[in-house]
């Protein structure tokens, strides 16, 4: 029995999801996800952990498919709407997905795979009402694989169980006092924990309503706010930055209307990247809310949060959430003395099970005594954690997306006109970090616009470098290794 789904029976006539201008009840979610599950079973009794990938826009159908996969005993693998085919193929091959469910707008993208693999492709439009029974799925089973970038070139699949997910959800629903009368606006992509766990799953756990926009746009967000239904909002700092800029351009009467509306919200959260204090302060002027900043990761959901009640300290991420143990450790994985900086390490039932099919990488990311090593460096500052940076320059956070510099470098090096390269994150007010690529050319006539077009077939837009420097050589240290800090400095000084 999956608790999240079982609980929905208590909220049957309430609105679970709003998308495409329509409202859908918990009852509809239960019956349609059952039909999806039975269709996926295709006559079998249990999918027994088969990986079912799905590529559909955020909305009611997404939730039905996710729950349908879980109810039939499968592992859900949500795909990113903005990924080009090679990124999708990588995930399908890595997970050895048995099935892909897709909606019609993705048919032409996926078509080249239809007759070249054993994968069963199911158009989501064909999910009609189905009779049959579903297996009893235990909470210890694996539920979800989300892909995350790390200090290895290719993204890794993070496997969480139903138990992990339930712990991640309840840490937030209790700490942030979710209620069945809440109504959250979800504008984030649904292949990452921020959109999937913090908003969609917390809302459904609580009997609340999760509303989706088909695509993020500042105007659509404010228009939706002004309908007087939404009372909870969560986003990455880039989105707050964009909302502030849009608001500042509006006539005063519109500004007043929006600000009035925002004052009635119950909760506004920022996370997935550091929230600049200037953004926190400007949003407070606009909305009257001090954004609640929290810290999390694909591998563990949320771990540290500023308080719902009590002081939210600007520039800080707060305290350990209920049920999560946190320590700061040095490079030998020994806990540091109070007041010293160290790597954030985490223990708790929220922490993921494994990297899919990567036992060595899984083992390497835990200390011998079972603490998960986040790679983030922090200090405990008067009772509130403050992030100082990351222990690898190869991890970039741009627009809330975690991006591996090494993955981009590997692809750039396959370009016939590029001899070598170094990719770094450059500090940026709007995006947190912009991706910068320094290139050593094999042929002098490289056209950057053509290079960007070439990259767009291989990488999603959010992983595409925005700034380029052409160099004769890359800075190297005495060991002959590229010094990324020098490259970063070069970008900063030539900005
Ligand atoms: C897009 N653009 C960028 C860019 N991405 N420019 C610089 N850097 C980037 N990274 C440019 C495009 O080229 C385009 O420019 C313009 O911005 C709009 O592009 P878009 O793709 O339409 O962007 P938009 O839809 O506006 O998306 C912005 C965003 C998106 C912030 C909504 O990046 C997003 O959804 N981020 C959230 C990711 C997320 O959910 N992370 C959570 C991971 S979980 P032009 O010139 O063509 O207009 C996690 C754990 C935790 O981190 O703690 O939560
Ligand atoms: P992801 O792998 O996409 O789940 O990204 C997780 C990473 O996002 C963390 O390891 C942090 O580096 C970063 N992150 C999340 N929340 C915050 C925050 N509030 N402040 C700074 N960094 C954050």
Coordinates of C-alpha atoms and ligand atoms in Angstrom, one line a residue, residues 82 146 148 187-195 198-199 215-218 235-240 242 270-273 294-303 397-403 428 430-431 433-435 461-466, ligand 1:
X82 CA 13.4 20.5 -22.8
X146 CA 15.6 11.3 -11.2
X148 CA 21.2 14.6 -11.5
X187 CA 5.7 26.4 -12.5
X188 CA 8.7 24.2 -12.2
X189 CA 9.7 21.3 -14.4
X190 CA 8.5 17.9 -13.2
X191 CA 11.7 15.9 -13.5
X192 CA 13.2 17.3 -10.3
X193 CA 12.3 17.1 -6.6
X194 CA 11.4 20.8 -6.2
X195 CA 8.4 20.5 -8.6
X198 CA 7.8 19.9 -2.6
X199 CA 4.8 21.0 -4.5
X215 CA 4.9 27.2 -19.3
X216 CA 6.6 29.6 -16.9
X217 CA 5.9 33.2 -17.8
X218 CA 6.0 36.1 -15.4
X235 CA 10.3 28.8 -6.9
X236 CA 14.0 29.0 -7.6
X237 CA 15.7 32.4 -7.0
X238 CA 15.9 33.1 -10.8
X239 CA 12.1 33.1 -11.0
X240 CA 11.8 35.6 -8.1
X242 CA 12.3 37.6 -13.1
X270 CA 12.7 29.8 -2.3
X271 CA 15.3 27.1 -2.9
X272 CA 17.4 25.0 -5.2
X273 CA 20.1 27.7 -5.3
X294 CA 15.4 26.0 2.4
X295 CA 18.1 23.6 1.2
X296 CA 17.7 20.3 -0.5
X297 CA 19.1 17.9 -3.1
X298 CA 17.7 15.3 -5.5
X299 CA 19.4 12.6 -3.3
X300 CA 17.5 13.6 -0.1
X301 CA 14.6 15.9 -0.8
X302 CA 14.8 18.8 1.7
X303 CA 17.1 18.6 4.6
X397 CA 23.9 25.8 -10.6
X398 CA 22.1 27.9 -13.2
X399 CA 18.4 28.8 -13.0
X400 CA 18.2 26.2 -10.2
X401 CA 19.5 23.4 -12.5
X402 CA 22.5 21.4 -11.4
X403 CA 24.9 21.1 -14.3
X428 CA 25.3 36.1 -12.2
X430 CA 19.6 36.5 -12.5
X431 CA 20.7 32.9 -13.1
X433 CA 25.6 31.2 -12.3
X434 CA 26.0 31.5 -16.1
X435 CA 27.8 28.8 -18.0
X461 CA 19.2 24.9 -23.5
X462 CA 19.8 25.2 -19.8
X463 CA 23.1 23.3 -20.2
X464 CA 24.4 25.5 -23.1
X465 CA 27.2 27.9 -22.4
X466 CA 26.1 31.5 -22.7
Ligands
LIG1 C1 17.5 29.8 -20.3 N1 18.1 31.0 -20.6 C2 19.2 31.1 -20.0 C3 19.3 29.9 -19.2 N2 18.3 29.1 -19.4 N3 20.2 32.0 -20.0 C4 21.2 31.9 -19.2 N4 21.4 30.8 -18.4 C5 20.5 29.8 -18.4 N5 20.7 28.8 -17.6 C6 17.6 32.0 -21.6 C7 17.1 31.3 -22.9 O1 18.2 31.3 -23.8 C8 16.1 32.3 -23.3 O2 16.7 33.4 -23.9 C9 15.5 32.8 -22.0 O3 16.4 32.5 -21.0 C10 14.2 32.0 -21.7 O4 14.5 30.6 -21.9 P1 13.6 29.5 -21.3 O5 14.2 28.1 -21.5 O6 12.2 29.7 -21.9 O7 13.7 29.8 -19.8 P2 12.5 30.0 -18.9 O8 11.3 29.2 -19.3 O9 12.3 31.5 -18.6 O10 13.1 29.3 -17.7 C11 13.7 29.9 -16.6 C12 13.4 29.0 -15.4 C13 13.9 27.6 -15.6 C14 14.1 29.7 -14.2 C15 11.9 29.0 -15.2 O11 15.3 27.7 -15.8 C16 13.5 26.6 -14.6 O12 12.4 26.1 -14.6 N6 14.4 26.4 -13.6 C17 14.1 25.6 -12.4 C18 14.9 24.3 -12.4 C19 14.5 23.4 -11.2 O13 13.3 23.1 -11.0 N7 15.5 23.1 -10.4 C20 15.3 22.4 -9.2 C21 16.2 21.2 -9.2 S1 15.9 20.2 -7.7 P3 16.2 34.2 -25.2 O14 17.2 35.2 -25.4 O15 16.1 33.1 -26.2 O16 14.8 34.7 -24.7 C22 17.0 20.9 -6.6 C23 16.9 20.5 -5.2 C24 16.3 21.6 -4.4 O17 17.7 21.7 -6.9 O18 16.9 22.0 -3.4 O19 15.2 22.0 -4.8

